[in-house]
Amino acid sequence: MTIAAIAACLLTSSCVTKKQFDGCQAENKELTKNYQNTKEELAAAKARITSLEEQLAGSKKAYEAVQGALDKSLTNASQNNVSIEKLVDQINESNQYIRHLVEVKSKSDSLNLVLTNNLTRSLSKEELKEVDVQVLKGVVYISLADNMLYKSGSYEINERAAETLSKIAKIITDYKDYEVLIEGNTDDVPISRENIRNNWDLSCLRASSVVQALQNQYGVDPKRLTAGGRGEYNPLAPNTTEAGKLRNRRTQIIITPKLDQFMDLIEQAPEN
């Protein structure tokens, strides 16, 4: 029952007691809570669907690669009289490597989904309006609006951002097998401030402010952090409208598996 329904009940009946009214309010509160939980679960489900679609596309690509390699191997075997036993060994070795890649990717997708769900659930309804969390090709992107993070026209972090950054820092700390890139972005309006030459400077300074806050205030290991700026050259929308400029003025926290994990996979690749 909604508040409007409660009001209608009060207007049409004079026998509603305070106890009944309080009961309606409690029911409305419970429905609102259920709605928020359902919304969060839907967001997590969409992230999982995207991850599964990417995994399916990757598996299809791997299959096509194996099929192509098999056809090529059969052709070479026919031309060079390679033994069937040796050819089978090469195919089995390639298949084993591909299975290993799929297992690693599946593990990464699962971790990303858990990470995204945990972060989304930790954010309040108001924070979710200004924080966008997405998983794209195995990488977690957390996009934060600049008016939530910084003082106007500045790279100094405001007090309002503290609670949100603390929640993001906890997620980063909990998942130690990930590297974190902080990337500043601006619109195309030129900056005119002492000691800030242009939007390149502003975007880099803002990213550096977030990195230092995560390190100094929330205890994130600085060895995992990288600060970078892209100025006005990575827009999400045209800068021809205020809405577009607002989308482009953002800081992204990009969480990725450690590079050495991928290097280990490369070193494990079969020679043939």
PDB file of C-alpha atoms in Angstrom:
ATOM      1  CA  MET A   1       0.000   0.000   0.000  1.00  0.00           C
ATOM      2  CA  THR A   2       1.432   3.403  -0.962  1.00  0.00           C
ATOM      3  CA  ILE A   3       1.209   6.722   0.841  1.00  0.00           C
ATOM      4  CA  ALA A   4      -1.415   7.843  -1.690  1.00  0.00           C
ATOM      5  CA  ALA A   5      -3.523   4.799  -0.855  1.00  0.00           C
ATOM      6  CA  ILE A   6      -3.214   5.528   2.850  1.00  0.00           C
ATOM      7  CA  ALA A   7      -4.355   9.110   2.269  1.00  0.00           C
ATOM      8  CA  ALA A   8      -7.349   7.896   0.247  1.00  0.00           C
ATOM      9  CA  CYS A   9      -8.262   5.490   3.021  1.00  0.00           C
ATOM     10  CA  LEU A  10      -8.189   8.304   5.545  1.00  0.00           C
ATOM     11  CA  LEU A  11     -10.388  10.501   3.368  1.00  0.00           C
ATOM     12  CA  THR A  12     -13.055   7.854   2.775  1.00  0.00           C
ATOM     13  CA  SER A  13     -13.187   6.381   6.268  1.00  0.00           C
ATOM     14  CA  SER A  14     -13.218   7.917   9.683  1.00  0.00           C
ATOM     15  CA  CYS A  15     -12.621   4.621  11.489  1.00  0.00           C
ATOM     16  CA  VAL A  16      -8.886   4.267  10.689  1.00  0.00           C
ATOM     17  CA  THR A  17      -6.973   4.034  13.921  1.00  0.00           C
ATOM     18  CA  LYS A  18      -3.429   5.241  14.556  1.00  0.00           C
ATOM     19  CA  LYS A  19      -2.380   1.624  14.856  1.00  0.00           C
ATOM     20  CA  GLN A  20      -3.718   0.892  11.375  1.00  0.00           C
ATOM     21  CA  PHE A  21      -2.038   4.008   9.990  1.00  0.00           C
ATOM     22  CA  ASP A  22       1.299   3.026  11.549  1.00  0.00           C
ATOM     23  CA  GLY A  23       0.870  -0.434  10.050  1.00  0.00           C
ATOM     24  CA  CYS A  24       0.367   1.058   6.593  1.00  0.00           C
ATOM     25  CA  GLN A  25       3.456   3.193   7.001  1.00  0.00           C
ATOM     26  CA  ALA A  26       5.525   0.150   8.016  1.00  0.00           C
ATOM     27  CA  GLU A  27       4.203  -1.783   5.022  1.00  0.00           C
ATOM     28  CA  ASN A  28       5.100   1.091   2.705  1.00  0.00           C
ATOM     29  CA  LYS A  29       8.617   1.208   4.154  1.00  0.00           C
ATOM     30  CA  GLU A  30       9.025  -2.542   3.603  1.00  0.00           C
ATOM     31  CA  LEU A  31       7.817  -2.245  -0.005  1.00  0.00           C
ATOM     32  CA  THR A  32      10.292   0.569  -0.646  1.00  0.00           C
ATOM     33  CA  LYS A  33      13.117  -1.545   0.773  1.00  0.00           C
ATOM     34  CA  ASN A  34      12.079  -4.528  -1.383  1.00  0.00           C
ATOM     35  CA  TYR A  35      11.986  -2.283  -4.441  1.00  0.00           C
ATOM     36  CA  GLN A  36      15.541  -1.071  -3.787  1.00  0.00           C
ATOM     37  CA  ASN A  37      16.794  -4.642  -3.273  1.00  0.00           C
ATOM     38  CA  THR A  38      15.128  -5.740  -6.495  1.00  0.00           C
ATOM     39  CA  LYS A  39      16.709  -2.817  -8.339  1.00  0.00           C
ATOM     40  CA  GLU A  40      20.165  -3.789  -7.064  1.00  0.00           C
ATOM     41  CA  GLU A  41      19.631  -7.433  -7.995  1.00  0.00           C
ATOM     42  CA  LEU A  42      18.547  -6.390 -11.487  1.00  0.00           C
ATOM     43  CA  ALA A  43      21.721  -4.319 -11.907  1.00  0.00           C
ATOM     44  CA  ALA A  44      23.829  -7.292 -10.795  1.00  0.00           C
ATOM     45  CA  ALA A  45      21.959  -9.606 -13.170  1.00  0.00           C
ATOM     46  CA  LYS A  46      22.571  -7.244 -16.091  1.00  0.00           C
ATOM     47  CA  ALA A  47      26.277  -7.178 -15.247  1.00  0.00           C
ATOM     48  CA  ARG A  48      26.316 -10.977 -15.152  1.00  0.00           C
ATOM     49  CA  ILE A  49      24.540 -11.197 -18.529  1.00  0.00           C
ATOM     50  CA  THR A  50      27.119  -8.872 -20.073  1.00  0.00           C
ATOM     51  CA  SER A  51      29.917 -10.963 -18.584  1.00  0.00           C
ATOM     52  CA  LEU A  52      28.399 -14.222 -19.885  1.00  0.00           C
ATOM     53  CA  GLU A  53      27.917 -12.739 -23.350  1.00  0.00           C
ATOM     54  CA  GLU A  54      31.572 -11.716 -23.432  1.00  0.00           C
ATOM     55  CA  GLN A  55      32.591 -15.169 -22.211  1.00  0.00           C
ATOM     56  CA  LEU A  56      30.494 -16.815 -24.948  1.00  0.00           C
ATOM     57  CA  ALA A  57      32.027 -14.576 -27.600  1.00  0.00           C
ATOM     58  CA  GLY A  58      35.510 -15.403 -26.298  1.00  0.00           C
ATOM     59  CA  SER A  59      34.796 -19.137 -26.339  1.00  0.00           C
ATOM     60  CA  LYS A  60      33.452 -18.891 -29.886  1.00  0.00           C
ATOM     61  CA  LYS A  61      36.554 -17.034 -30.986  1.00  0.00           C
ATOM     62  CA  ALA A  62      38.777 -19.637 -29.310  1.00  0.00           C
ATOM     63  CA  TYR A  63      36.854 -22.436 -31.022  1.00  0.00           C
ATOM     64  CA  GLU A  64      37.280 -20.787 -34.404  1.00  0.00           C
ATOM     65  CA  ALA A  65      40.995 -20.367 -33.722  1.00  0.00           C
ATOM     66  CA  VAL A  66      41.323 -24.054 -32.816  1.00  0.00           C
ATOM     67  CA  GLN A  67      39.374 -25.077 -35.912  1.00  0.00           C
ATOM     68  CA  GLY A  68      41.609 -22.908 -38.076  1.00  0.00           C
ATOM     69  CA  ALA A  69      44.738 -24.320 -36.459  1.00  0.00           C
ATOM     70  CA  LEU A  70      43.435 -27.854 -36.925  1.00  0.00           C
ATOM     71  CA  ASP A  71      42.730 -27.292 -40.617  1.00  0.00           C
ATOM     72  CA  LYS A  72      46.166 -25.772 -41.071  1.00  0.00           C
ATOM     73  CA  SER A  73      47.829 -28.620 -39.173  1.00  0.00           C
ATOM     74  CA  LEU A  74      46.036 -31.228 -41.282  1.00  0.00           C
ATOM     75  CA  THR A  75      47.143 -29.450 -44.453  1.00  0.00           C
ATOM     76  CA  ASN A  76      50.749 -29.235 -43.238  1.00  0.00           C
ATOM     77  CA  ALA A  77      50.669 -32.845 -42.133  1.00  0.00           C
ATOM     78  CA  SER A  78      49.485 -33.920 -45.561  1.00  0.00           C
ATOM     79  CA  GLN A  79      52.147 -31.835 -47.300  1.00  0.00           C
ATOM     80  CA  ASN A  80      55.028 -32.725 -44.998  1.00  0.00           C
ATOM     81  CA  ASN A  81      54.086 -36.309 -44.060  1.00  0.00           C
ATOM     82  CA  VAL A  82      53.908 -35.437 -40.348  1.00  0.00           C
ATOM     83  CA  SER A  83      52.897 -38.418 -38.251  1.00  0.00           C
ATOM     84  CA  ILE A  84      49.317 -38.563 -37.009  1.00  0.00           C
ATOM     85  CA  GLU A  85      50.584 -39.204 -33.450  1.00  0.00           C
ATOM     86  CA  LYS A  86      52.618 -36.006 -33.422  1.00  0.00           C
ATOM     87  CA  LEU A  87      49.721 -34.046 -34.899  1.00  0.00           C
ATOM     88  CA  VAL A  88      47.361 -35.348 -32.195  1.00  0.00           C
ATOM     89  CA  ASP A  89      49.871 -34.366 -29.492  1.00  0.00           C
ATOM     90  CA  GLN A  90      50.056 -30.829 -30.881  1.00  0.00           C
ATOM     91  CA  ILE A  91      46.258 -30.547 -30.981  1.00  0.00           C
ATOM     92  CA  ASN A  92      45.897 -31.850 -27.428  1.00  0.00           C
ATOM     93  CA  GLU A  93      48.527 -29.382 -26.190  1.00  0.00           C
ATOM     94  CA  SER A  94      46.697 -26.488 -27.882  1.00  0.00           C
ATOM     95  CA  ASN A  95      43.345 -27.606 -26.458  1.00  0.00           C
ATOM     96  CA  GLN A  96      44.807 -27.836 -22.961  1.00  0.00           C
ATOM     97  CA  TYR A  97      46.123 -24.271 -23.210  1.00  0.00           C
ATOM     98  CA  ILE A  98      42.762 -22.992 -24.463  1.00  0.00           C
ATOM     99  CA  ARG A  99      40.948 -24.723 -21.593  1.00  0.00           C
ATOM    100  CA  HIS A 100      43.365 -23.045 -19.196  1.00  0.00           C
ATOM    101  CA  LEU A 101      42.610 -19.639 -20.717  1.00  0.00           C
ATOM    102  CA  VAL A 102      38.860 -20.254 -20.428  1.00  0.00           C
ATOM    103  CA  GLU A 103      39.212 -21.288 -16.771  1.00  0.00           C
ATOM    104  CA  VAL A 104      41.228 -18.166 -15.942  1.00  0.00           C
ATOM    105  CA  LYS A 105      38.721 -15.933 -17.744  1.00  0.00           C
ATOM    106  CA  SER A 106      35.793 -17.621 -15.998  1.00  0.00           C
ATOM    107  CA  LYS A 107      37.446 -17.094 -12.609  1.00  0.00           C
ATOM    108  CA  SER A 108      38.108 -13.446 -13.455  1.00  0.00           C
ATOM    109  CA  ASP A 109      34.478 -12.925 -14.572  1.00  0.00           C
ATOM    110  CA  SER A 110      33.177 -14.446 -11.332  1.00  0.00           C
ATOM    111  CA  LEU A 111      35.424 -12.251  -9.193  1.00  0.00           C
ATOM    112  CA  ASN A 112      34.391  -9.170 -11.154  1.00  0.00           C
ATOM    113  CA  LEU A 113      30.718 -10.002 -10.652  1.00  0.00           C
ATOM    114  CA  VAL A 114      31.174 -10.447  -6.887  1.00  0.00           C
ATOM    115  CA  LEU A 115      33.192  -7.231  -6.689  1.00  0.00           C
ATOM    116  CA  THR A 116      30.530  -5.288  -8.612  1.00  0.00           C
ATOM    117  CA  ASN A 117      27.669  -6.709  -6.525  1.00  0.00           C
ATOM    118  CA  ASN A 118      29.432  -5.933  -3.248  1.00  0.00           C
ATOM    119  CA  LEU A 119      30.185  -2.367  -4.295  1.00  0.00           C
ATOM    120  CA  THR A 120      26.665  -1.725  -5.626  1.00  0.00           C
ATOM    121  CA  ARG A 121      25.073  -3.041  -2.420  1.00  0.00           C
ATOM    122  CA  SER A 122      27.336  -0.906  -0.244  1.00  0.00           C
ATOM    123  CA  LEU A 123      26.330   2.347  -1.966  1.00  0.00           C
ATOM    124  CA  SER A 124      23.279   4.277  -0.824  1.00  0.00           C
ATOM    125  CA  LYS A 125      20.383   5.195  -3.105  1.00  0.00           C
ATOM    126  CA  GLU A 126      21.682   8.763  -3.362  1.00  0.00           C
ATOM    127  CA  GLU A 127      25.246   7.605  -4.129  1.00  0.00           C
ATOM    128  CA  LEU A 128      24.006   5.341  -6.929  1.00  0.00           C
ATOM    129  CA  LYS A 129      22.701   8.445  -8.715  1.00  0.00           C
ATOM    130  CA  GLU A 130      26.263   9.771  -9.044  1.00  0.00           C
ATOM    131  CA  VAL A 131      28.286   6.544  -9.220  1.00  0.00           C
ATOM    132  CA  ASP A 132      28.111   4.282 -12.272  1.00  0.00           C
ATOM    133  CA  VAL A 133      29.530   0.741 -11.987  1.00  0.00           C
ATOM    134  CA  GLN A 134      30.069  -1.391 -15.109  1.00  0.00           C
ATOM    135  CA  VAL A 135      32.013  -4.495 -16.156  1.00  0.00           C
ATOM    136  CA  LEU A 136      33.361  -4.328 -19.703  1.00  0.00           C
ATOM    137  CA  LYS A 137      35.561  -7.100 -21.137  1.00  0.00           C
ATOM    138  CA  GLY A 138      36.667  -8.292 -17.717  1.00  0.00           C
ATOM    139  CA  VAL A 139      37.466  -4.807 -16.387  1.00  0.00           C
ATOM    140  CA  VAL A 140      35.464  -3.017 -13.662  1.00  0.00           C
ATOM    141  CA  TYR A 141      34.769   0.684 -14.312  1.00  0.00           C
ATOM    142  CA  ILE A 142      33.577   2.937 -11.467  1.00  0.00           C
ATOM    143  CA  SER A 143      32.659   6.360 -12.837  1.00  0.00           C
ATOM    144  CA  LEU A 144      32.294   9.261 -10.377  1.00  0.00           C
ATOM    145  CA  ALA A 145      30.819  12.666 -11.231  1.00  0.00           C
ATOM    146  CA  ASP A 146      33.225  15.554 -10.641  1.00  0.00           C
ATOM    147  CA  ASN A 147      30.668  17.640  -8.709  1.00  0.00           C
ATOM    148  CA  MET A 148      30.459  14.810  -6.173  1.00  0.00           C
ATOM    149  CA  LEU A 149      34.240  14.506  -5.770  1.00  0.00           C
ATOM    150  CA  TYR A 150      35.742  17.968  -6.077  1.00  0.00           C
ATOM    151  CA  LYS A 151      35.214  21.542  -5.075  1.00  0.00           C
ATOM    152  CA  SER A 152      33.979  23.622  -8.030  1.00  0.00           C
ATOM    153  CA  GLY A 153      36.740  24.269 -10.608  1.00  0.00           C
ATOM    154  CA  SER A 154      39.286  22.594  -8.337  1.00  0.00           C
ATOM    155  CA  TYR A 155      41.173  19.336  -7.924  1.00  0.00           C
ATOM    156  CA  GLU A 156      40.723  19.302  -4.137  1.00  0.00           C
ATOM    157  CA  ILE A 157      38.396  16.559  -2.888  1.00  0.00           C
ATOM    158  CA  ASN A 158      35.385  17.803  -0.931  1.00  0.00           C
ATOM    159  CA  GLU A 159      34.017  16.386   2.318  1.00  0.00           C
ATOM    160  CA  ARG A 160      30.933  15.001   0.577  1.00  0.00           C
ATOM    161  CA  ALA A 161      33.052  12.431  -1.292  1.00  0.00           C
ATOM    162  CA  ALA A 162      34.608  10.922   1.833  1.00  0.00           C
ATOM    163  CA  GLU A 163      31.947   8.286   2.556  1.00  0.00           C
ATOM    164  CA  THR A 164      31.750   7.094  -1.049  1.00  0.00           C
ATOM    165  CA  LEU A 165      35.537   6.865  -1.410  1.00  0.00           C
ATOM    166  CA  SER A 166      35.757   4.914   1.853  1.00  0.00           C
ATOM    167  CA  LYS A 167      33.355   2.278   0.464  1.00  0.00           C
ATOM    168  CA  ILE A 168      35.282   2.032  -2.802  1.00  0.00           C
ATOM    169  CA  ALA A 169      38.568   1.794  -0.867  1.00  0.00           C
ATOM    170  CA  LYS A 170      37.212  -1.146   1.151  1.00  0.00           C
ATOM    171  CA  ILE A 171      36.341  -3.019  -2.036  1.00  0.00           C
ATOM    172  CA  ILE A 172      39.804  -2.310  -3.479  1.00  0.00           C
ATOM    173  CA  THR A 173      41.455  -3.491  -0.253  1.00  0.00           C
ATOM    174  CA  ASP A 174      39.356  -6.671  -0.107  1.00  0.00           C
ATOM    175  CA  TYR A 175      40.328  -7.693  -3.659  1.00  0.00           C
ATOM    176  CA  LYS A 176      44.113  -7.727  -3.564  1.00  0.00           C
ATOM    177  CA  ASP A 177      44.628  -9.435  -6.955  1.00  0.00           C
ATOM    178  CA  TYR A 178      43.634  -6.318  -8.886  1.00  0.00           C
ATOM    179  CA  GLU A 179      45.475  -3.219 -10.060  1.00  0.00           C
ATOM    180  CA  VAL A 180      43.710   0.160  -9.846  1.00  0.00           C
ATOM    181  CA  LEU A 181      43.982   2.989 -12.392  1.00  0.00           C
ATOM    182  CA  ILE A 182      42.492   6.372 -11.462  1.00  0.00           C
ATOM    183  CA  GLU A 183      41.701   8.297 -14.652  1.00  0.00           C
ATOM    184  CA  GLY A 184      40.639  11.957 -14.734  1.00  0.00           C
ATOM    185  CA  ASN A 185      38.460  13.323 -17.559  1.00  0.00           C
ATOM    186  CA  THR A 186      37.159  16.842 -18.314  1.00  0.00           C
ATOM    187  CA  ASP A 187      34.868  18.594 -20.768  1.00  0.00           C
ATOM    188  CA  ASP A 188      36.305  20.882 -23.484  1.00  0.00           C
ATOM    189  CA  VAL A 189      35.850  24.169 -21.605  1.00  0.00           C
ATOM    190  CA  PRO A 190      39.324  25.742 -21.133  1.00  0.00           C
ATOM    191  CA  ILE A 191      40.518  26.062 -17.540  1.00  0.00           C
ATOM    192  CA  SER A 192      41.864  29.399 -16.393  1.00  0.00           C
ATOM    193  CA  ARG A 193      43.558  29.116 -13.002  1.00  0.00           C
ATOM    194  CA  GLU A 194      46.969  29.855 -11.613  1.00  0.00           C
ATOM    195  CA  ASN A 195      49.294  26.809 -11.766  1.00  0.00           C
ATOM    196  CA  ILE A 196      46.824  24.855 -13.950  1.00  0.00           C
ATOM    197  CA  ARG A 197      47.788  25.294 -17.589  1.00  0.00           C
ATOM    198  CA  ASN A 198      44.957  23.376 -19.280  1.00  0.00           C
ATOM    199  CA  ASN A 199      42.537  20.442 -18.991  1.00  0.00           C
ATOM    200  CA  TRP A 200      45.417  17.972 -19.174  1.00  0.00           C
ATOM    201  CA  ASP A 201      46.772  19.404 -15.936  1.00  0.00           C
ATOM    202  CA  LEU A 202      43.342  19.470 -14.292  1.00  0.00           C
ATOM    203  CA  SER A 203      42.513  15.849 -15.160  1.00  0.00           C
ATOM    204  CA  CYS A 204      45.894  14.603 -13.914  1.00  0.00           C
ATOM    205  CA  LEU A 205      45.708  16.619 -10.706  1.00  0.00           C
ATOM    206  CA  ARG A 206      42.234  15.296  -9.958  1.00  0.00           C
ATOM    207  CA  ALA A 207      43.321  11.689 -10.512  1.00  0.00           C
ATOM    208  CA  SER A 208      46.335  12.286  -8.263  1.00  0.00           C
ATOM    209  CA  SER A 209      44.077  13.705  -5.527  1.00  0.00           C
ATOM    210  CA  VAL A 210      41.938  10.551  -5.539  1.00  0.00           C
ATOM    211  CA  VAL A 211      45.021   8.307  -5.485  1.00  0.00           C
ATOM    212  CA  GLN A 212      46.466  10.159  -2.505  1.00  0.00           C
ATOM    213  CA  ALA A 213      43.129  10.052  -0.666  1.00  0.00           C
ATOM    214  CA  LEU A 214      42.877   6.271  -1.175  1.00  0.00           C
ATOM    215  CA  GLN A 215      46.441   5.859   0.079  1.00  0.00           C
ATOM    216  CA  ASN A 216      46.620   8.364   2.936  1.00  0.00           C
ATOM    217  CA  GLN A 217      43.068   8.316   4.294  1.00  0.00           C
ATOM    218  CA  TYR A 218      41.883   4.771   3.528  1.00  0.00           C
ATOM    219  CA  GLY A 219      45.078   2.700   3.590  1.00  0.00           C
ATOM    220  CA  VAL A 220      45.096   1.366   0.014  1.00  0.00           C
ATOM    221  CA  ASP A 221      48.546   0.008  -0.953  1.00  0.00           C
ATOM    222  CA  PRO A 222      50.072   2.694  -3.243  1.00  0.00           C
ATOM    223  CA  LYS A 223      51.910  -0.009  -5.216  1.00  0.00           C
ATOM    224  CA  ARG A 224      48.529  -1.009  -6.661  1.00  0.00           C
ATOM    225  CA  LEU A 225      47.560   2.526  -7.686  1.00  0.00           C
ATOM    226  CA  THR A 226      48.222   4.493 -10.878  1.00  0.00           C
ATOM    227  CA  ALA A 227      47.081   8.064 -11.548  1.00  0.00           C
ATOM    228  CA  GLY A 228      46.465   9.334 -15.078  1.00  0.00           C
ATOM    229  CA  GLY A 229      44.599  12.069 -16.924  1.00  0.00           C
ATOM    230  CA  ARG A 230      42.983  12.155 -20.378  1.00  0.00           C
ATOM    231  CA  GLY A 231      41.886  15.774 -20.387  1.00  0.00           C
ATOM    232  CA  GLU A 232      38.976  16.440 -22.726  1.00  0.00           C
ATOM    233  CA  TYR A 233      39.960  13.732 -25.224  1.00  0.00           C
ATOM    234  CA  ASN A 234      37.949  10.766 -23.949  1.00  0.00           C
ATOM    235  CA  PRO A 235      34.356  12.107 -23.991  1.00  0.00           C
ATOM    236  CA  LEU A 236      31.281   9.963 -23.356  1.00  0.00           C
ATOM    237  CA  ALA A 237      28.966  12.503 -25.004  1.00  0.00           C
ATOM    238  CA  PRO A 238      29.258  15.591 -27.260  1.00  0.00           C
ATOM    239  CA  ASN A 239      30.313  18.736 -25.410  1.00  0.00           C
ATOM    240  CA  THR A 240      27.631  20.747 -27.233  1.00  0.00           C
ATOM    241  CA  THR A 241      25.152  20.560 -24.330  1.00  0.00           C
ATOM    242  CA  GLU A 242      25.398  21.027 -20.575  1.00  0.00           C
ATOM    243  CA  ALA A 243      24.203  17.448 -20.064  1.00  0.00           C
ATOM    244  CA  GLY A 244      26.999  16.180 -22.323  1.00  0.00           C
ATOM    245  CA  LYS A 245      29.623  18.254 -20.518  1.00  0.00           C
ATOM    246  CA  LEU A 246      28.351  16.955 -17.180  1.00  0.00           C
ATOM    247  CA  ARG A 247      28.828  13.335 -18.325  1.00  0.00           C
ATOM    248  CA  ASN A 248      32.325  14.061 -19.583  1.00  0.00           C
ATOM    249  CA  ARG A 249      33.486  15.687 -16.329  1.00  0.00           C
ATOM    250  CA  ARG A 250      34.183  12.491 -14.417  1.00  0.00           C
ATOM    251  CA  THR A 251      36.842  10.437 -12.681  1.00  0.00           C
ATOM    252  CA  GLN A 252      37.016   6.723 -13.423  1.00  0.00           C
ATOM    253  CA  ILE A 253      38.383   4.115 -11.050  1.00  0.00           C
ATOM    254  CA  ILE A 254      39.374   1.211 -13.297  1.00  0.00           C
ATOM    255  CA  ILE A 255      40.007  -2.138 -11.582  1.00  0.00           C
ATOM    256  CA  THR A 256      41.855  -4.785 -13.627  1.00  0.00           C
ATOM    257  CA  PRO A 257      43.601  -8.125 -12.970  1.00  0.00           C
ATOM    258  CA  LYS A 258      47.327  -7.747 -12.365  1.00  0.00           C
ATOM    259  CA  LEU A 259      49.450  -7.575 -15.505  1.00  0.00           C
ATOM    260  CA  ASP A 260      51.845 -10.299 -14.325  1.00  0.00           C
ATOM    261  CA  GLN A 261      48.939 -12.803 -14.355  1.00  0.00           C
ATOM    262  CA  PHE A 262      48.554 -12.235 -18.099  1.00  0.00           C
ATOM    263  CA  MET A 263      52.328 -12.474 -18.591  1.00  0.00           C
ATOM    264  CA  ASP A 264      52.311 -15.846 -16.825  1.00  0.00           C
ATOM    265  CA  LEU A 265      49.679 -17.048 -19.314  1.00  0.00           C
ATOM    266  CA  ILE A 266      51.785 -15.887 -22.246  1.00  0.00           C
ATOM    267  CA  GLU A 267      54.797 -17.776 -20.886  1.00  0.00           C
ATOM    268  CA  GLN A 268      52.658 -20.925 -20.608  1.00  0.00           C
ATOM    269  CA  ALA A 269      51.584 -20.766 -24.258  1.00  0.00           C
ATOM    270  CA  PRO A 270      52.554 -23.843 -26.307  1.00  0.00           C
ATOM    271  CA  GLU A 271      55.383 -23.325 -28.761  1.00  0.00           C
ATOM    272  CA  ASN A 272      53.566 -24.969 -31.690  1.00  0.00           C
TER     273      ASN A 272
END
